[in-house]
Short mmCIF file of C-alpha atoms in Angstrom, two decimals:
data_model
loop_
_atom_site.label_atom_id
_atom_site.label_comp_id
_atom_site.label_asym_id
_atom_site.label_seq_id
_atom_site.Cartn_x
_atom_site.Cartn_y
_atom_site.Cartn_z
CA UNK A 3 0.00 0.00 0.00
CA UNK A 4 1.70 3.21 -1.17
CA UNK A 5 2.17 5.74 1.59
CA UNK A 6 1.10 9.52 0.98
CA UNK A 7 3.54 12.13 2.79
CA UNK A 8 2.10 15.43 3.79
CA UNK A 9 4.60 18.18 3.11
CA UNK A 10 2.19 20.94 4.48
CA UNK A 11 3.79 20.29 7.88
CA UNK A 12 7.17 21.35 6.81
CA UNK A 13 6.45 23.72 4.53
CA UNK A 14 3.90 25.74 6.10
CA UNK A 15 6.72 26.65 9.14
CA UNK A 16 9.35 27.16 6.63
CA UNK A 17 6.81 29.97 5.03
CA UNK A 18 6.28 31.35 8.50
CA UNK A 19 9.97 31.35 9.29
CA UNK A 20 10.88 33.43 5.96
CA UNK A 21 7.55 36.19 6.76
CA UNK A 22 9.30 36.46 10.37
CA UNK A 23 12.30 37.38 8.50
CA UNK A 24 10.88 39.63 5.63
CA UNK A 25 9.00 41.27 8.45
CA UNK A 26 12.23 41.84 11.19
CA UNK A 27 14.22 43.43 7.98
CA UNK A 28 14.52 47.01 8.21
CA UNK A 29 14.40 49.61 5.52
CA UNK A 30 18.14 49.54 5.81
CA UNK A 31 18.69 45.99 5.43
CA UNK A 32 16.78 45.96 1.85
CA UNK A 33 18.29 49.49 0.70
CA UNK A 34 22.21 47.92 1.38
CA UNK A 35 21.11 44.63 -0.20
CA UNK A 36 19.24 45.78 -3.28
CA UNK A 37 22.28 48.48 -4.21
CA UNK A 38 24.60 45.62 -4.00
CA UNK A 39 22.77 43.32 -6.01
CA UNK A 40 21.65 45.92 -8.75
CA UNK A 41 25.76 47.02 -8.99
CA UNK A 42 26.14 43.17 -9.14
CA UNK A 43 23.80 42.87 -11.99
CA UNK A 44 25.04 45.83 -13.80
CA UNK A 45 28.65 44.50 -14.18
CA UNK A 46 27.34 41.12 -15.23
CA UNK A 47 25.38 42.46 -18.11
CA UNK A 48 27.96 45.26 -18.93
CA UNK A 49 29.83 44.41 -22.21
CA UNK A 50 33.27 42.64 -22.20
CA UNK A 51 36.11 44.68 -20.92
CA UNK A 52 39.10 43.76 -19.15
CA UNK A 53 38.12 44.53 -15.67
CA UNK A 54 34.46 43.19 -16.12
CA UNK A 55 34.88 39.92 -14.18
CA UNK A 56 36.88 41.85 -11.60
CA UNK A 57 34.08 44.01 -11.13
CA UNK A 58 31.71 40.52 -10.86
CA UNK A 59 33.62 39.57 -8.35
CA UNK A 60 34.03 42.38 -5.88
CA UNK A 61 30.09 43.66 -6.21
CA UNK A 62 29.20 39.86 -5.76
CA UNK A 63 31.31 39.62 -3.25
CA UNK A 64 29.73 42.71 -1.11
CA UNK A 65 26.53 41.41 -2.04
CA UNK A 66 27.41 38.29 -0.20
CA UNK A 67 28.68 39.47 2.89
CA UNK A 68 25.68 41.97 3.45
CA UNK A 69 23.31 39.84 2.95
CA UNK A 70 25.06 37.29 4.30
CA UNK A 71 25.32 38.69 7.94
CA UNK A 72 21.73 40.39 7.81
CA UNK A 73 20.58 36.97 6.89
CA UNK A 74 22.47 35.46 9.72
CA UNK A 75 21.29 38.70 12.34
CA UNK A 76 17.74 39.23 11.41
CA UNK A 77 16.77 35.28 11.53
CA UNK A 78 18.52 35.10 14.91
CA UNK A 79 20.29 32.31 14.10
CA UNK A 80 23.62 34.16 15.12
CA UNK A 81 22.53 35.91 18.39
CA UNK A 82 25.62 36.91 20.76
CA UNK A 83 24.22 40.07 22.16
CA UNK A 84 27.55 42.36 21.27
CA UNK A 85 29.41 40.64 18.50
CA UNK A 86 26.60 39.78 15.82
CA UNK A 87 24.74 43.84 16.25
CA UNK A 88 28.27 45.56 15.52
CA UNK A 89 29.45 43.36 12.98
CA UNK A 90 25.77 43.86 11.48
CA UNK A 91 26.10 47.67 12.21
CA UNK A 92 29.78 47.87 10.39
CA UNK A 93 29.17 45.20 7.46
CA UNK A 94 25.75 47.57 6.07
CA UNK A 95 28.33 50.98 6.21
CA UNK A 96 31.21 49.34 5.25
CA UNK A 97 29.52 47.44 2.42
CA UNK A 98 28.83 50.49 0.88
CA UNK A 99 31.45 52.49 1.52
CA UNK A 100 33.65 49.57 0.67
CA UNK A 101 31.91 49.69 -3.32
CA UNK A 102 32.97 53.12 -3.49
CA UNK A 103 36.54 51.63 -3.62
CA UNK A 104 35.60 49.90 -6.16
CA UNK A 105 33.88 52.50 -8.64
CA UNK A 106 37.27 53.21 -10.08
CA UNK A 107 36.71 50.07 -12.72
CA UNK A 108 33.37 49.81 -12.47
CA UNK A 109 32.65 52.99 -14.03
CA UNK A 110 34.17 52.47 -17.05
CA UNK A 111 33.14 49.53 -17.21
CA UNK A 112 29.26 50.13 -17.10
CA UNK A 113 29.06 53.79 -18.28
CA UNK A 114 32.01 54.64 -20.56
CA UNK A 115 30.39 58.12 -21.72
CA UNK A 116 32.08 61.04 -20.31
CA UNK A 117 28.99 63.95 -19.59
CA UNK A 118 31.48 67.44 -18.57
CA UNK A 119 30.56 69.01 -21.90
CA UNK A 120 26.78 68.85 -21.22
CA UNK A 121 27.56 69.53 -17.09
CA UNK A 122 29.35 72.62 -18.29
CA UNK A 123 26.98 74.01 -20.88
CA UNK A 124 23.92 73.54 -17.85
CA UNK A 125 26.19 75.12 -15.91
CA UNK A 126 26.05 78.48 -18.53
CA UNK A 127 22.96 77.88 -19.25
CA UNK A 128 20.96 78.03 -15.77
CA UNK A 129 23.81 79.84 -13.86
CA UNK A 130 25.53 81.73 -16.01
CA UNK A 131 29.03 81.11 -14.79
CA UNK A 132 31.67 78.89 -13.93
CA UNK A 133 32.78 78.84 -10.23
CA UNK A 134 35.44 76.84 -11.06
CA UNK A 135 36.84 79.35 -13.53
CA UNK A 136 35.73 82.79 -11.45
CA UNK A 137 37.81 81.42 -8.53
CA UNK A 138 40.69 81.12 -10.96
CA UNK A 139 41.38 84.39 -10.24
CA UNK A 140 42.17 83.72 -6.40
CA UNK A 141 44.43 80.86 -6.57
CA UNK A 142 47.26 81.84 -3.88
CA UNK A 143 49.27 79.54 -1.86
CA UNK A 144 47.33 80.40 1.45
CA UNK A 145 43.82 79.84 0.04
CA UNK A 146 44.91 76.64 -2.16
CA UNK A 147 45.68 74.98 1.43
CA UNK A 148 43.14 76.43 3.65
CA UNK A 149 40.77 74.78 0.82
CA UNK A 150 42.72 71.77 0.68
CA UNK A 151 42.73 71.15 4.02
CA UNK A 152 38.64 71.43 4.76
CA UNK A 153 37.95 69.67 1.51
CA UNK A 154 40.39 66.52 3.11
CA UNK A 155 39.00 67.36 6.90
CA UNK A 156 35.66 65.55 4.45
CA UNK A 157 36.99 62.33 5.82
CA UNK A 158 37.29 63.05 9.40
CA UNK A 159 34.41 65.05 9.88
CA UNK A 160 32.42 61.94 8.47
CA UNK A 161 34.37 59.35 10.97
CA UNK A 162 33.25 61.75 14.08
CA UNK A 163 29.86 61.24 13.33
CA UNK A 164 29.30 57.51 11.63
CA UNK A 165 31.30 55.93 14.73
CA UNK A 166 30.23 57.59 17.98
CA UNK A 167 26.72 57.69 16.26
CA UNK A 168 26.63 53.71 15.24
CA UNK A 169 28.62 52.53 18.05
CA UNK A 170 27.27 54.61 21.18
CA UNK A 171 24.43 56.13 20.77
CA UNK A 172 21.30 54.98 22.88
CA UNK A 173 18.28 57.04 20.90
CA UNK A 174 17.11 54.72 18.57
CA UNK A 175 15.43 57.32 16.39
CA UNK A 176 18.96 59.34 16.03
CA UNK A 177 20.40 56.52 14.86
CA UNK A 178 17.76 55.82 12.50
CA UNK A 179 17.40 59.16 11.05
CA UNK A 180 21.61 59.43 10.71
CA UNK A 181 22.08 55.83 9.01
CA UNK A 182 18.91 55.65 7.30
CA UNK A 183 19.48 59.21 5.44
CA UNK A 184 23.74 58.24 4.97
CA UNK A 185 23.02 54.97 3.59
CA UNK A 186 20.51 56.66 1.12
CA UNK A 187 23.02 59.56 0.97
CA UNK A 188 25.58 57.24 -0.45
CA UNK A 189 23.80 55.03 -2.74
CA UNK A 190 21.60 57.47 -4.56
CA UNK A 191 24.75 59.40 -4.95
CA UNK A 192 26.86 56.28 -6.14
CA UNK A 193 24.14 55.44 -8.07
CA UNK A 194 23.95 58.55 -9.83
CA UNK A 195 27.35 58.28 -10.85
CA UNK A 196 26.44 55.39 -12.71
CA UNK A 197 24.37 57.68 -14.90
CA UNK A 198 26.00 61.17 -14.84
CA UNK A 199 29.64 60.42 -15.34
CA UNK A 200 32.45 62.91 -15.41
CA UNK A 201 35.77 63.94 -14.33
CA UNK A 202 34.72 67.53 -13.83
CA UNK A 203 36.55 71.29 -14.22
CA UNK A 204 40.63 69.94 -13.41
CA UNK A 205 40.31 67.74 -16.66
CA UNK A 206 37.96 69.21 -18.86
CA UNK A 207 38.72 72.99 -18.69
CA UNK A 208 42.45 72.22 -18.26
CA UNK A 209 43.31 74.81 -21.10
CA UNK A 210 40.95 77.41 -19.36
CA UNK A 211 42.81 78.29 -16.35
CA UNK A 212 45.92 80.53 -16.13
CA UNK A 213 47.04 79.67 -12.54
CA UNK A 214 47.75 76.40 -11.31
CA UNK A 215 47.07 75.10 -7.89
CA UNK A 216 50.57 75.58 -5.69
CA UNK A 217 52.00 72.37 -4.38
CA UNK A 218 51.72 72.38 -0.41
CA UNK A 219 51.05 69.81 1.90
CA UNK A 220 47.16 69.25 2.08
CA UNK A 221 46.99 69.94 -1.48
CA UNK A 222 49.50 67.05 -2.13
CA UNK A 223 47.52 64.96 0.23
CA UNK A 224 44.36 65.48 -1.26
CA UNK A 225 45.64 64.72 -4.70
CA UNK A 226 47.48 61.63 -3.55
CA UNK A 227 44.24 60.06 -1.43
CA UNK A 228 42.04 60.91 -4.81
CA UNK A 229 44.36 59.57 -7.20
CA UNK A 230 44.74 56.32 -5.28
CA UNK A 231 41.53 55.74 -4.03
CA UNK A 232 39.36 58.16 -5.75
CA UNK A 233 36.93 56.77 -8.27
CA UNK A 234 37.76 59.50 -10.89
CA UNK A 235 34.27 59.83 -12.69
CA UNK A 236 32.20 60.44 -9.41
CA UNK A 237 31.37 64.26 -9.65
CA UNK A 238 27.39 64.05 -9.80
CA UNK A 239 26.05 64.50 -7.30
CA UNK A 240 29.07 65.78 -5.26
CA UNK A 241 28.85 63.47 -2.07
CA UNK A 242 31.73 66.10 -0.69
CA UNK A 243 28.62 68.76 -0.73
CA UNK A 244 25.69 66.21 0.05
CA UNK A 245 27.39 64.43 3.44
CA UNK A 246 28.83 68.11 5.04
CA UNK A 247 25.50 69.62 4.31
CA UNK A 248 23.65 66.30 5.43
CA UNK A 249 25.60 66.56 9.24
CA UNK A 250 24.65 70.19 9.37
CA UNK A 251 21.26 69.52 9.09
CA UNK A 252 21.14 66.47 11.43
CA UNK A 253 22.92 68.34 13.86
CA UNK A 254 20.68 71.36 13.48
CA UNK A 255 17.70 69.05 13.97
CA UNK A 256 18.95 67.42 17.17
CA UNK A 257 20.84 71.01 19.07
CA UNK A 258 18.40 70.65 21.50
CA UNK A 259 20.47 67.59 23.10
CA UNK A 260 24.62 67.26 23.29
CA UNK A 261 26.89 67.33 21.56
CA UNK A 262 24.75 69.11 18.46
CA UNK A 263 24.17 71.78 20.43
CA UNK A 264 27.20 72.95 20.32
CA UNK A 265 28.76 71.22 17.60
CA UNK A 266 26.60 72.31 14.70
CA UNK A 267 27.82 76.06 14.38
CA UNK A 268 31.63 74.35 13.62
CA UNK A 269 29.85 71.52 11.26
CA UNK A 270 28.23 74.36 9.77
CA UNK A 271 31.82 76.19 8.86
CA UNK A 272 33.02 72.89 7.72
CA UNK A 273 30.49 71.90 5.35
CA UNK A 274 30.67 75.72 3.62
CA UNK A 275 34.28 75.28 3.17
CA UNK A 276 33.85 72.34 2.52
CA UNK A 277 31.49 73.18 -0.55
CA UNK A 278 33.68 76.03 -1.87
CA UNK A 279 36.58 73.60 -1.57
CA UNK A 280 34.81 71.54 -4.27
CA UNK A 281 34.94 74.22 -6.90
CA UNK A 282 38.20 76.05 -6.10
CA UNK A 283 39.91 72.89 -6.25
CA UNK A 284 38.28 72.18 -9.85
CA UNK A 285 36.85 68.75 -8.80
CA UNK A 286 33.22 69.72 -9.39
CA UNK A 287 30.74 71.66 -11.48
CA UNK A 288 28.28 74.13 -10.23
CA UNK A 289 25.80 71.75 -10.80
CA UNK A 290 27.12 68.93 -8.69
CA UNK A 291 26.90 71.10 -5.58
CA UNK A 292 23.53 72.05 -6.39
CA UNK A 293 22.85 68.52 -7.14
CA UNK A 294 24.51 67.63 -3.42
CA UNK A 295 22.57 69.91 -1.58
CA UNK A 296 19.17 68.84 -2.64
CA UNK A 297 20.21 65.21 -2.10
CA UNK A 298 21.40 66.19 1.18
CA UNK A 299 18.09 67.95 2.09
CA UNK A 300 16.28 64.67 0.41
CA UNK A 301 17.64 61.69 2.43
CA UNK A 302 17.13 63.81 5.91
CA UNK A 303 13.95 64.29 4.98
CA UNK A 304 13.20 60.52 3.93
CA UNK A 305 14.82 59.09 6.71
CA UNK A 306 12.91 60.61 8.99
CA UNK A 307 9.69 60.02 7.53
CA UNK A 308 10.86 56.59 7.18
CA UNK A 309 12.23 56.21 10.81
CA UNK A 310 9.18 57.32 12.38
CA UNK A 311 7.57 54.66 10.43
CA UNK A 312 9.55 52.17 11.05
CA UNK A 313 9.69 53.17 14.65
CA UNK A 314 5.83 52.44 15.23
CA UNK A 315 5.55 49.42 13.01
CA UNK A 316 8.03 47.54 15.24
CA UNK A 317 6.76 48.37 18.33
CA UNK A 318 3.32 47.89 17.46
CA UNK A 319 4.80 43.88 15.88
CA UNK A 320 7.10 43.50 18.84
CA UNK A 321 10.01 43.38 16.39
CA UNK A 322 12.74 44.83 18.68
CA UNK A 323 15.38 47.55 17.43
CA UNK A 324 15.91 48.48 13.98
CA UNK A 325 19.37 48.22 14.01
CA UNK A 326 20.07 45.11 16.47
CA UNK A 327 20.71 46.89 19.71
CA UNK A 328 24.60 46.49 20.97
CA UNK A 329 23.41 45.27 24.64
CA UNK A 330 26.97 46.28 25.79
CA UNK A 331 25.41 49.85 25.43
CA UNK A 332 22.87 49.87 27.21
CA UNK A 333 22.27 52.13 30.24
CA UNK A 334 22.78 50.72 34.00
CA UNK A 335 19.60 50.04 35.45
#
């Protein structure tokens, strides 16, 4: 007599097992994941060119580590209370982060086209002028490293705030609002590159300016970092505008608590000299400021929409923190 096995058993919890998990992912979790995947799609279809399996292999490779630890976090398979929330925390930033590494093949690889010409001519056309050319005229030695060194202070001013912020702080909805609107920050902006690419003023008004930049030490830094680990085409949107402008408006937001309130007059500064470092220096258009700001203004705006949200849909399903609380952290009772 033949024997009929029910498989509703076993599949039935296996469908309630991957809902649980759809449900406990975060708006995070499929923004990381789905810009990974999409860059790993895009070099697999791109046409054949020396670095395209390279380019396979490191997306892919991202793709598989985010999702592999989110996978990992989110179905609580891996639960140690301090280990499995910061490598979660670190793998979704440094994921992304890590692709920008990458963008110096990938670009070429996927876009080939070169868009300055048509950046320039908008440029005329909507603003009338060049900054990058009007600040020709005030190329000195002290300006060219004041400049130099708030358009390189970029990196540390974005450190100050990713780590204490990801690492320490205990307001969940800060931390929302601040990774949420960086991770969309970054890869709407990488994205974007994808589409708009260009190596802005320094290379394609080279014959247009009559004084170079003196050599000094942050200028000579900053050349050195962007040669070797800049991604050459990545002008629009200019993430050098969008992040400075981005942590002044966080930190606006939040001066009614420390340290913003009294922090976010000096990330203010930054972020302006920041900006104007962008054009003096000749890495970016008029347009890719513009472009920065609005982004900027854009992903604060979503994220918090988004965190509140999120905020209420996981307390109201039980679902626990959005970003896999570090228990280490959490205050003495």
């Amino acid at each position: 007599m033949a024997t009929h096995i029910n498989s509703e058993p076993t599949t039935a919890p296996n469908a309630l097992a991957w809902s649980r998990l759809a449900r406990a992912l975060g708006p995070q979790d499929w923004i990381a994941s789905g810009y990974l995947l999409a860059m790993s799609l895009a070099a697999i279809t791109a046409a054949d060119h020396p670095s395209r399996t390279r380019c396979i292999v490191q997306m892919s490779g991202l793709w598989l580590v985010c999702s592999g630890v989110t996978f990992l976090v989110r179905s609580r398979i891996w639960q140690q209370p301090v280990l499995a929330p910061l490598v979660y925390r670190l793998t979704l930033f440094g994921s992304i982060v890590t692709s920008y590494l990458f963008l110096d093949h990938f670009l070429p690889l996927v876009n080939p086209r070169v868009l300055d010409a048509e950046l320039h001519a908008l440029d005329l056309a909507v603003f009338g002028f060049e900054p990058a050319v009007l600040l020709d005229h005030y190329v000195t030695p002290f300006w060219t490293e004041w400049f130099s060194f708030f358009y390189f202070s970029y990196f540390y001013l974005s450190g100050a705030h990713i780590f204490p912020i990801l690492l320490f702080t205990r307001d969940e909805r800060l931390l929302c609002e601040f990774s949420l609107g960086m991770l969309l920050l970054y890869v709407i902006g990488q994205t974007l590159y994808l589409c708009v690419p260009g190596f802005g003023p320094l290379v394609a008004l080279a014959g247009q300016f009559t004084h170079a930049l003196p050599h000094g030490f942050w200028l000579d830094t900053v050349m050195t970092t962007v040669h070797s680990g800049g991604a050459q085409k990545d002008i629009f949107p200019s993430l050098h505008t969008a992040t400075p402008t981005f942590l002044t408006l966080l930190s606006f937001r939040h001066r009614h608590r420390r340290p913003f309130r009294y922090t976010w007059p000096l990330v203010g500064f930054f972020a302006i000299n920041i900006i104007i470092a962008t054009m003096y220096l000749r890495w970016h258009w008029l347009i890719d400021v513009v472009a920065g700001v609005l982004l900027a203004i854009a992903s604060l705006a979503t994220s918090a929409w988004v965190t509140r949200h999120e905020l209420a849909r996981r307390k109201r399903d039980g679902l626990g923190n959005t970003w896999c609380e570090l228990q280490l952290l959490k205050p003495r009772s």
